[in-house]
Coordinates of C-alpha atoms and ligand atoms in Angstrom, one line a residue:
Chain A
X1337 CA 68.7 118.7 126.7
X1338 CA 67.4 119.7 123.7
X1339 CA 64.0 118.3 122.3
X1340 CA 63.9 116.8 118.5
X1341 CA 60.8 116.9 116.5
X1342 CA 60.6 113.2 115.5
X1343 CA 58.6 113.5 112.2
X1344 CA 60.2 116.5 110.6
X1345 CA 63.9 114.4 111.3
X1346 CA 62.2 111.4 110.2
X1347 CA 61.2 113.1 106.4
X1348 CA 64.8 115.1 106.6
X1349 CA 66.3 111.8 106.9
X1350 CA 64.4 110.6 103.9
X1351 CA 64.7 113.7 101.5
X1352 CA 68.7 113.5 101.9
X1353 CA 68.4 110.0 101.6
X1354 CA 67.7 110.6 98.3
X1355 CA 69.6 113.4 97.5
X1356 CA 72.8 112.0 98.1
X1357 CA 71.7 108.7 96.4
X1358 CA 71.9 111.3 93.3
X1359 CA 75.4 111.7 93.8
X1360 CA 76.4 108.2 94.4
X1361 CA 76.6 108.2 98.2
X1362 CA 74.4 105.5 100.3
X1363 CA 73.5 106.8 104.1
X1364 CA 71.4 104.0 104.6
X1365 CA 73.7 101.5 104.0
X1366 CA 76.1 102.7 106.7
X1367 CA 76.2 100.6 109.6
X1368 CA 78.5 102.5 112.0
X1369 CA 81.3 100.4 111.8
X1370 CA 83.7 103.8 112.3
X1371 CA 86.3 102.7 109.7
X1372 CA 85.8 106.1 108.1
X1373 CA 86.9 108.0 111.3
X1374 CA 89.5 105.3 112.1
X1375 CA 91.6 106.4 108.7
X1376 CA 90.3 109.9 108.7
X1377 CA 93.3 112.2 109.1
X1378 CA 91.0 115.1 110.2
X1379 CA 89.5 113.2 112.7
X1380 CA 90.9 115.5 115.5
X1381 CA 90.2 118.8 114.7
X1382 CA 86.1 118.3 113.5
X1383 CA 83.5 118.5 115.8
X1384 CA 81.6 115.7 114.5
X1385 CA 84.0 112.4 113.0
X1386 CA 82.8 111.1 109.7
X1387 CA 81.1 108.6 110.8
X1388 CA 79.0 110.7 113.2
X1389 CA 78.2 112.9 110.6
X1390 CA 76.7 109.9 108.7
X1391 CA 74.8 108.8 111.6
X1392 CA 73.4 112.8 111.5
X1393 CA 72.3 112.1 108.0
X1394 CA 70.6 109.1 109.2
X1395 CA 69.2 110.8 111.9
X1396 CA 68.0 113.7 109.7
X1397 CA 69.9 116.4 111.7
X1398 CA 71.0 117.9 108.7
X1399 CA 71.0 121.6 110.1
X1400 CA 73.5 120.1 112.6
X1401 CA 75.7 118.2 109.8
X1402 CA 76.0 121.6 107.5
X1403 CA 76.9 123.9 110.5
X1404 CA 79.2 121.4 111.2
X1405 CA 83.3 122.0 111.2
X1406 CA 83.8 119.1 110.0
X1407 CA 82.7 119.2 106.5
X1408 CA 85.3 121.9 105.9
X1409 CA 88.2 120.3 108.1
X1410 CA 87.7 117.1 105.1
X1411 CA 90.2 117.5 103.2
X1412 CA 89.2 115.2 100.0
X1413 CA 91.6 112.8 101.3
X1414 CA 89.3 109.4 100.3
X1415 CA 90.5 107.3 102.8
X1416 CA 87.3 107.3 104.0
X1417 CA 85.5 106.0 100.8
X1418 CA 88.4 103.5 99.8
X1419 CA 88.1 102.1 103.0
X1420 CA 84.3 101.8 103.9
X1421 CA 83.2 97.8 103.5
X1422 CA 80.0 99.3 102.5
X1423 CA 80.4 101.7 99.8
X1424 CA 78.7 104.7 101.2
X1425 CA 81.9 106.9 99.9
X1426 CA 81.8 109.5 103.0
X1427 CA 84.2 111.7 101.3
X1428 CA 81.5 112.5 98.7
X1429 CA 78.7 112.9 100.9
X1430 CA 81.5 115.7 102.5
X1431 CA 81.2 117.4 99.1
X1432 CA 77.8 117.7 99.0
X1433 CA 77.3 118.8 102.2
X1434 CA 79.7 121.5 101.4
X1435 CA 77.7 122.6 98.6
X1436 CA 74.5 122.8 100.6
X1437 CA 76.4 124.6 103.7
X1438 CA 77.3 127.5 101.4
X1439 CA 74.1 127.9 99.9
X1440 CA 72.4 128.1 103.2
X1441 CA 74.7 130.9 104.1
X1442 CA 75.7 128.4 107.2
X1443 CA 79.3 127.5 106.8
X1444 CA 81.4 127.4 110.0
X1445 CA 84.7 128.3 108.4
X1446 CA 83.7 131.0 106.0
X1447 CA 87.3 132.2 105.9
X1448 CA 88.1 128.6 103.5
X1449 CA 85.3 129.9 101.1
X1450 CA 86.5 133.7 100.7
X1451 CA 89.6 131.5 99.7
X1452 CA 88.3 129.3 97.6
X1453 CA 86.7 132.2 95.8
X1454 CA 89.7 134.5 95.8
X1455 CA 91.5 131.3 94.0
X1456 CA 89.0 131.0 91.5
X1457 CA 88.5 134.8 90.6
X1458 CA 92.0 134.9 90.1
X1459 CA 91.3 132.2 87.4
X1460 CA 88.9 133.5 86.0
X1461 CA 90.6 136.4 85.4
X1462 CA 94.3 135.6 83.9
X1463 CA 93.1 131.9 83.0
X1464 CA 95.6 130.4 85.0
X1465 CA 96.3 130.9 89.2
X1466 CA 97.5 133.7 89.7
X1467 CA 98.7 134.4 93.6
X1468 CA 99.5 137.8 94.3
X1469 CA 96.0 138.8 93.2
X1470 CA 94.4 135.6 94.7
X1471 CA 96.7 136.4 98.2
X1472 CA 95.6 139.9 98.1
X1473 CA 91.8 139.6 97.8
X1474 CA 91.8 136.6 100.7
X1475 CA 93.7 138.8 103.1
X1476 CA 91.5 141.8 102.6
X1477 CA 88.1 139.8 102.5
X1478 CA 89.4 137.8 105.0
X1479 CA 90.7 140.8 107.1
X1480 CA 93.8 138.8 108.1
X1481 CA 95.9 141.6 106.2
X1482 CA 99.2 139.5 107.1
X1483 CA 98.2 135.9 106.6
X1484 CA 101.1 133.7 104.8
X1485 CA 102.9 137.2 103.7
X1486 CA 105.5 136.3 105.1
X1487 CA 105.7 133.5 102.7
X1488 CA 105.9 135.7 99.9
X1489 CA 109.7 136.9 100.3
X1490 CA 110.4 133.3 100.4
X1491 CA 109.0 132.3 97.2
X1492 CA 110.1 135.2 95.2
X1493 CA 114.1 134.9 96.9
X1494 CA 113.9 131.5 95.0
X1495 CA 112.3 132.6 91.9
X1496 CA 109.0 130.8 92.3
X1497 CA 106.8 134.3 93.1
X1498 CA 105.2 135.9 89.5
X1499 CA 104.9 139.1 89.9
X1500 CA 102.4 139.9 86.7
X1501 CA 99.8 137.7 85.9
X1502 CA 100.1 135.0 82.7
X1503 CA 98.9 135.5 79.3
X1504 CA 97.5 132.5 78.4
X1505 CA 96.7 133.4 74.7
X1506 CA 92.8 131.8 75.0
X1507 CA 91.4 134.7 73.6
X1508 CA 88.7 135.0 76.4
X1509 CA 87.8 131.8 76.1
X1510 CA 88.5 130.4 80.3
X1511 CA 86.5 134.2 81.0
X1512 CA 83.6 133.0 78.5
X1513 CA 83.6 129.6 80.4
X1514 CA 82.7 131.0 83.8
X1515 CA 80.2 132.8 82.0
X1516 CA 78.2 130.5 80.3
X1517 CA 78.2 128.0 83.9
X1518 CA 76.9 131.4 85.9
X1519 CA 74.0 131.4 83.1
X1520 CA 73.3 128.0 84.0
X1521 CA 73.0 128.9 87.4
X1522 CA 70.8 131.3 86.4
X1523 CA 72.8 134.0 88.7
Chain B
X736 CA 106.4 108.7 71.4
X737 CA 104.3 111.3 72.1
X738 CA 101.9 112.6 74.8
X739 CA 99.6 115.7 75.5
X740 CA 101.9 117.5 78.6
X741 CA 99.7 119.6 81.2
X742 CA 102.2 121.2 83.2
X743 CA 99.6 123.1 85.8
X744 CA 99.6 126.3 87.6
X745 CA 102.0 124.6 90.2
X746 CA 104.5 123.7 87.6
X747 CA 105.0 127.7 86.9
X748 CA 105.5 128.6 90.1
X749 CA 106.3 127.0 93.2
X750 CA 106.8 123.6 91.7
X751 CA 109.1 124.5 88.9
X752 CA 111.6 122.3 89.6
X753 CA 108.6 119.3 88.7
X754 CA 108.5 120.8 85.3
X755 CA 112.4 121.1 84.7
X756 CA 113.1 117.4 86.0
X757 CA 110.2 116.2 84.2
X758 CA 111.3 117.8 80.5
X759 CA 115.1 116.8 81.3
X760 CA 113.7 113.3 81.7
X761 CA 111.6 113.3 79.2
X762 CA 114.1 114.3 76.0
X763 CA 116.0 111.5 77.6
X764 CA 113.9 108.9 76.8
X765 CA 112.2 110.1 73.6
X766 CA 109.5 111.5 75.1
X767 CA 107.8 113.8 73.0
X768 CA 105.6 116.1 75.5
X769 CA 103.2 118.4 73.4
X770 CA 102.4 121.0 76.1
X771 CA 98.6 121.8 75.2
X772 CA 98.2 125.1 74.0
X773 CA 96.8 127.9 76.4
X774 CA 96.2 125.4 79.1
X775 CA 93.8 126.8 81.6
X776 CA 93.4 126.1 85.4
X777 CA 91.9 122.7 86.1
X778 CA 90.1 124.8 89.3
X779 CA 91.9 122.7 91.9
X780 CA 89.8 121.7 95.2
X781 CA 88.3 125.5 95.1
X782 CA 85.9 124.7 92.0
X783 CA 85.2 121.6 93.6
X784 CA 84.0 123.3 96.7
X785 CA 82.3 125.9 95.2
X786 CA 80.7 124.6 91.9
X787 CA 80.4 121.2 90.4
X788 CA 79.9 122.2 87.0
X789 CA 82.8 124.3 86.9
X790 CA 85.1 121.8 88.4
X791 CA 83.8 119.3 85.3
X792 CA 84.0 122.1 83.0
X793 CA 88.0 123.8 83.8
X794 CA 89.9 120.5 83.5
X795 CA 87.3 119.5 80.3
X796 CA 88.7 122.3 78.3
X797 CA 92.4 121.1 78.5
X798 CA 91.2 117.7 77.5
X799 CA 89.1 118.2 74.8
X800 CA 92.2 120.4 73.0
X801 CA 94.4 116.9 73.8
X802 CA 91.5 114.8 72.2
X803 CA 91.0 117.0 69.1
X804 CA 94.6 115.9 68.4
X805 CA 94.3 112.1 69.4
X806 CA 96.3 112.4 72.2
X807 CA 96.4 110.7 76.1
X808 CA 97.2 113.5 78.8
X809 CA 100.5 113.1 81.1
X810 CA 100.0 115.4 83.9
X811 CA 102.3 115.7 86.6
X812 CA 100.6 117.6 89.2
X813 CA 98.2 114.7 91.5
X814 CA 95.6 116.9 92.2
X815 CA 95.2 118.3 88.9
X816 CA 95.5 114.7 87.7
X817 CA 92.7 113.5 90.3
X818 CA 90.3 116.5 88.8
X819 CA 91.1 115.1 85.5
X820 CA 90.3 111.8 86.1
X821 CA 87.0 112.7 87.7
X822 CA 85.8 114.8 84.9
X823 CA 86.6 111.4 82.2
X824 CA 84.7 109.1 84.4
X825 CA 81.4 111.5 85.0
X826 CA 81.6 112.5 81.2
X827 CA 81.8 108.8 80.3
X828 CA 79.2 107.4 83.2
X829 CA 76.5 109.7 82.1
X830 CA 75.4 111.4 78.7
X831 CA 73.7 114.5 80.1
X832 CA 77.0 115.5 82.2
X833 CA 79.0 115.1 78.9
X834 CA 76.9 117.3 76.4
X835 CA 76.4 120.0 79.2
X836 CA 80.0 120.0 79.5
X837 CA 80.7 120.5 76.0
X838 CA 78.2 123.4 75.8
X839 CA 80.0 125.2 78.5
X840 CA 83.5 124.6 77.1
X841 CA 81.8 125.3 73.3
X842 CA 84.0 122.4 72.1
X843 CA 83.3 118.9 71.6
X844 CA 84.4 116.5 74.2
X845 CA 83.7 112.3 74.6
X846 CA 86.6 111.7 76.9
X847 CA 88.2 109.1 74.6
X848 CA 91.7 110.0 75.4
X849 CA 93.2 109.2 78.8
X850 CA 94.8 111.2 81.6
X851 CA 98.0 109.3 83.4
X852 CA 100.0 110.5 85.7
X853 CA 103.7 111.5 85.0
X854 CA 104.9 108.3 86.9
X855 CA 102.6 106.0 85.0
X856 CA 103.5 107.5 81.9
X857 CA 107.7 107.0 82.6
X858 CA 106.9 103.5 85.1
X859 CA 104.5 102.1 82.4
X860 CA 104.8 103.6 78.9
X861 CA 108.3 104.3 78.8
X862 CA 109.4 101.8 81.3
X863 CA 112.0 100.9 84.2
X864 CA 114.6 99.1 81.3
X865 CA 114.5 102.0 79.0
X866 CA 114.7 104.0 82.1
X867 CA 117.3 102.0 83.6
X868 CA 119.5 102.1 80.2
X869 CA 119.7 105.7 81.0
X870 CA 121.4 105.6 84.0
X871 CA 125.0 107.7 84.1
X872 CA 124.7 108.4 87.9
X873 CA 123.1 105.3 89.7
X874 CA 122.0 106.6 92.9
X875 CA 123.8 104.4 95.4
X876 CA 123.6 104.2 98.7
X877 CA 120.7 107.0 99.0
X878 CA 117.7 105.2 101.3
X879 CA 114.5 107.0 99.9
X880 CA 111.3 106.9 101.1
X881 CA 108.5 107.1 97.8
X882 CA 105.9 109.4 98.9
X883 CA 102.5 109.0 96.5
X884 CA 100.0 110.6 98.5
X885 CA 96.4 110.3 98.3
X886 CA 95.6 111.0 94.8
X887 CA 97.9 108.7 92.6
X888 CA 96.2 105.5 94.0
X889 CA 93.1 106.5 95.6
X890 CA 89.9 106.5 95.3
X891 CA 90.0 103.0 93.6
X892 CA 86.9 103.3 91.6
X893 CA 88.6 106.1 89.1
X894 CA 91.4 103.4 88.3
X895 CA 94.7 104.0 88.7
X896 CA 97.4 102.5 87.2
X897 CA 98.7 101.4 90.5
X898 CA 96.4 99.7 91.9
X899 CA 97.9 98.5 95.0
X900 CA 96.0 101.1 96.7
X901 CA 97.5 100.7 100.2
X902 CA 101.3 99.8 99.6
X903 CA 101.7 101.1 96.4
X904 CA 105.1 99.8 94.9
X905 CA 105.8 101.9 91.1
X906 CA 107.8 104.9 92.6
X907 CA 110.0 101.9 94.6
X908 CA 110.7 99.9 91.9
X909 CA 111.5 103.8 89.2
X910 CA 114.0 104.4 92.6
X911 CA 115.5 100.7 92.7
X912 CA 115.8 101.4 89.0
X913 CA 118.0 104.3 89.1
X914 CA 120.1 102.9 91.5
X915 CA 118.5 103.7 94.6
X916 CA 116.7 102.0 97.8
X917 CA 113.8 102.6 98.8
X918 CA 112.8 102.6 102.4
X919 CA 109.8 101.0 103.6
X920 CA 107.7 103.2 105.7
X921 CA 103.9 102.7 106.4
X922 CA 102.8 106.4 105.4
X923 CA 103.3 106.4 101.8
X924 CA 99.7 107.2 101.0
X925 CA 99.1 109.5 104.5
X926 CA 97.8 112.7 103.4
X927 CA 100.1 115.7 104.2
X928 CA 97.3 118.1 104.9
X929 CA 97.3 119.7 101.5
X930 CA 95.3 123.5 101.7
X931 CA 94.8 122.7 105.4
X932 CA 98.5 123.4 106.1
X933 CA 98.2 126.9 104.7
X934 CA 94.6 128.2 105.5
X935 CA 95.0 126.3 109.5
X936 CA 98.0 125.3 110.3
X937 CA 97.4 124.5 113.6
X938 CA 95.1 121.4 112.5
X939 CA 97.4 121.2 108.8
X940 CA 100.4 121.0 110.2
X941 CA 100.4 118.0 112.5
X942 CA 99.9 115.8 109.4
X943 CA 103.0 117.4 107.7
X944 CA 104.9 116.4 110.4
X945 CA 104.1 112.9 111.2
X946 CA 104.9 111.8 107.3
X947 CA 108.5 113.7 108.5
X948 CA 109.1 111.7 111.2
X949 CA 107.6 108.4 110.1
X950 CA 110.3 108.8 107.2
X951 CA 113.3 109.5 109.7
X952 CA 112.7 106.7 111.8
X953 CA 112.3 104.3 108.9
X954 CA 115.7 105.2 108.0
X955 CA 115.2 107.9 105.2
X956 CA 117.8 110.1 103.9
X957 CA 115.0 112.0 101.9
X958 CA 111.6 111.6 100.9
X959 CA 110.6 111.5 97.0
X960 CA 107.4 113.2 96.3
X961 CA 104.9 113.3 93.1
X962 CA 102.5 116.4 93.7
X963 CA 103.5 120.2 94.1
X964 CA 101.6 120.9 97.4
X965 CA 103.1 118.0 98.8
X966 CA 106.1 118.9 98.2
X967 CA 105.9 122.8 99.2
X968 CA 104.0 121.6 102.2
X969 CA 106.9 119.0 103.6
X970 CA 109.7 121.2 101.9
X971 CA 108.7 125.0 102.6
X972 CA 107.2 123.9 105.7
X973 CA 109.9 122.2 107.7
X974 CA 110.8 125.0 109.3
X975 CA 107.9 126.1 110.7
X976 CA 107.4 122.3 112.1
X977 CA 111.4 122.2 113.6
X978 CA 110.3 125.3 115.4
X979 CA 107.3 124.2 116.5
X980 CA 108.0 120.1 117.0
X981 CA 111.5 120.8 117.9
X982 CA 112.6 118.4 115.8
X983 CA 115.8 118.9 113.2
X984 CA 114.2 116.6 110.4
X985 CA 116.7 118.8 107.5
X986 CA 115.1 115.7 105.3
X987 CA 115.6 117.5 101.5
X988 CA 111.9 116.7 99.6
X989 CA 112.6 115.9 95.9
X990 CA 110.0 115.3 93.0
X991 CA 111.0 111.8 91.8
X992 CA 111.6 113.5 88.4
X993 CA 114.7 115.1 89.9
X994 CA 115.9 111.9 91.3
X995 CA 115.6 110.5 87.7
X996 CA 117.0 113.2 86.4
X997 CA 120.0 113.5 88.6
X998 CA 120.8 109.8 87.7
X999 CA 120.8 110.3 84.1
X1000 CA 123.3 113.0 84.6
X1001 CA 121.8 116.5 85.4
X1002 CA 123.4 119.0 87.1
X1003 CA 121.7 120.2 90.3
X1004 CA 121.5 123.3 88.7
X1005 CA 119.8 123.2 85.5
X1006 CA 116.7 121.3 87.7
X1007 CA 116.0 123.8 90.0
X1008 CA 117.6 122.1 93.1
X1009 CA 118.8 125.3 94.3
X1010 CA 115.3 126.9 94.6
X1011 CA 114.3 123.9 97.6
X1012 CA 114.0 125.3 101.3
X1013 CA 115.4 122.9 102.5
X1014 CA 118.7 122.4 101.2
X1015 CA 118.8 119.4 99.0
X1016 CA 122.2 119.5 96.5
X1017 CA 124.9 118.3 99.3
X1018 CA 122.5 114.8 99.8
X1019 CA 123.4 114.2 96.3
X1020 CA 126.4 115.8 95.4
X1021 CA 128.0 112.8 96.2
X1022 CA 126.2 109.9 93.6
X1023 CA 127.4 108.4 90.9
X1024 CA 131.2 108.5 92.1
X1025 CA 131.5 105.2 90.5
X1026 CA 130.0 106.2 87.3
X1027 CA 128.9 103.7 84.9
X1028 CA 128.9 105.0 81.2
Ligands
SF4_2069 S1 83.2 103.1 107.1 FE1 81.3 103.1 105.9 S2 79.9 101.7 107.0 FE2 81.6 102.2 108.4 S3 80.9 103.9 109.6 FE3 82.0 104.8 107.9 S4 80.4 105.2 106.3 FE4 79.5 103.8 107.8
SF4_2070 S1 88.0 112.4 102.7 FE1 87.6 113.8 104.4 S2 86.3 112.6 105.8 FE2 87.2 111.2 104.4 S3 89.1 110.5 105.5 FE3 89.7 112.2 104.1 S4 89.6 114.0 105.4 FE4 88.4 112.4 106.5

């Protein structure tokens, strides 16, 4: 079995503690009660259920919760936080986790991220989705060359593929958006 | 009366038979839907993942455009209506959020308009006897199950207008209204797997499929959604599931706007019925035989 180094967990568990308390979410207030897995419709496929990865948090085996499955299985759903009887709102503290799991460079399903960042390129670029670019830069990043293409004969039989990218007429203003947020991020 | 109309990226593409129901509908009833000029991409759950301040900031930019002109925002789409939602109740919680936002958007932006959902807008604003008046083709005899998903009603905090989180009831009473029953089926607010059915559909698709069969063995001749993905996710998808599930479902998906529609007298035809994967205009080729006006 693996040995845990009591103190550092013990001042992990209070630095997120606080951190989520930033964004609204309360890990100490959890009491294990499981309702959050119990609606969860993820449950299945993550490694750790939602209310296991509270008890991480608790715990401060926060390496454990963002290489964790599960965080990117969560599909926003908010069952979980509708249904907690103690307002921790587990569907949040998903999010964050997220946010922390990329910027570690530790996410276990790094194909949802090149897609996530396909998407949004594809925004940033024409304003509004467009899908064949957004298709074609996840299936090259994501070197899974055929992945839904077969989909794409489908939607374009019924009419519902563009072919060239929308003209929003914003003047560069959705372009001048993602700007000025990257200069925030100072990146 | 008049409203701000956000139609979405959805609403261009794969869901363009939301947007053609919903404008039938809405000249019906007077509804005056000011589509809001160069709408952009409210960033879906892919800004969400990746960047907080651009998931506040994408959506803000449609609604401050809608607020310059005193106008609430009807959006049809539930996830884009969800982001919506989110970035009005973070702009109004806290002051810092909301002038940070409108530094990135370079527009002003106080989040005193509203964003409502296309049902709320014809359930509440317009309302089931206006609706009702309408009615050429009640829709008799078709057993409906009302599919709302998870972002109409939940979560709670962000108030929705249906606030019977759980068993929510307005979609029932706009289908009783046109002439229709509704079923009652205990996965109306399930979620059908959304991206997860597309990026792994081993662990999406399971979800899909459950919200099919719960809906055939409550007696359902269709299921009536209100969000694009799903729509595409129970409709494009049911092949893939009778393959893999064995299980004929061949239960036609419609937005609730073509239901609507249909019952005030569209053809099939000039909503888009066509374009479904399953195929969905024999169901209701047969309504309004006894036609009313
Ligand atoms: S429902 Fe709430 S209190 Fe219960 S285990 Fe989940 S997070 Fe903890
Ligand atoms: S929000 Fe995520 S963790 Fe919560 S119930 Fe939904 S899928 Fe599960």
């Amino acid at each position: 079995m693996q040995s845990i180094e009591l103190t550092a967990t013990h001042s992990a568990a209070k630095d997120w503690e606080e951190k989520m308390k930033a964004d609204g979410v309360d890990i100490s207030a959890c009491y294990q009660c499981g309702k959050c897995t119990a609606g969860c419709p993820m449950a299945e496929s993550m490694d750790y259920t939602t209310r296991q990865v509270v008890r991480l948090l608790q715990m401060g085996l926060v390496d454990e919760a963002l290489r964790s499955n599960s965080i990117w299985f969560c599909l926003s759903c908010q069952t979980c936080s509708t249904r907690c009887p103690k307002d921790v709102d587990p569907a949040k503290m998903m999010e964050v986790l997220r946010w922390e799991s990329q910027k570690q460079g530790v996410a276990a399903m790094p194909n949802v991220i090149i897609f996530h960042k396909a998407f949004l390129e594809a925004v940033k670029n024409n304003g509004r989705l467009f899908e064949v670019e957004m298709t074609m830069k996840n299936n090259l990043r994501s070197r899974d060359l055929f992945n839904n293409v077969d989909l794409g004969p489908k939607m374009m039989f019924k009419g519902k593929l563009q072919m060239l990218p929308p003209r929003i007429g914003d003047n560069g203003e959705v372009k001048k958006l993602f700007e000025r947020v990257r200069e925030r991020r100072g990146g | 009366m008049k409203i701000a109309y956000y139609p979405g990226c959805s609403l261009e593409t794969t869901g363009i038979e939301f947007h053609l129901s919903t404008e039938y509908c809405a000249k019906k009833v007077d509804l005056e839907l000011w589509e809001i000029p160069s709408w952009n991409c409210c960033g879906a759950s892919s800004a969400h993942t990746l960047d907080h301040l651009l998931s506040l900031a994408l959506p803000a930019r449609n609604l401050a455009i809608a607020e310059k002109e005193g106008l609430d925002v009807a959006v049809p789409c539930a996830a884009c209506y969800t982001h919506f939602k989110n970035v009005e109740a973070e702009v109004r919680q806290n002051e810092e959020v909301q002038q940070e936002v409108a530094q990135v958007i370079d527009m002003d932006y106080h989040a005193t308009n509203n964003t409502k959902s296309i049902l709320e807008v014809f359930v509440d604003q317009v309302g089931l006897n206006a609706i009702g008046a309408e009615v050429k083709k009640p829709l008799e005899g078709l057993k409906v199950a009302c599919y709302y998903g998870c972002f109409l009603v939940r979560p709670p905090k962000l108030g929705h207008f249906d606030d019977r989180t759980e068993d929510p009831q307005s979609m029932d009473d706009l289908i009783t209204a046109l002439g229709g029953t509704p079923v009652e089926w205990p996965h109306k607010t399930e979620c059908c797997g959304a991206g997860m059915v597309t990026l792994s559909p081993e662990n999406g698709l399971p979800l899909s499929y459950e919200l099919l069969r719960a809906a055939q063995l409550c007696g359902a001749d269709c299921i009536a959604a209100a969000c694009p993905m799903c729509q595409m996710n129970l409709d494009l998808r049911q092949e893939e599931i009778k393959k893999k599930y064995k299980a004929d479902f061949n239960l036609p998906i419609y937005y609730f706007t073509e239901l609507m529609a249909l019952s005030f007298g569209a053809s099939p035809k000039e909503i888009g019925l066509q374009k479904h994967f399953v195929e969905s205009v024999s169901l209701v080729a047969e309504i309004g035989r006894k036609e009313t006006a």
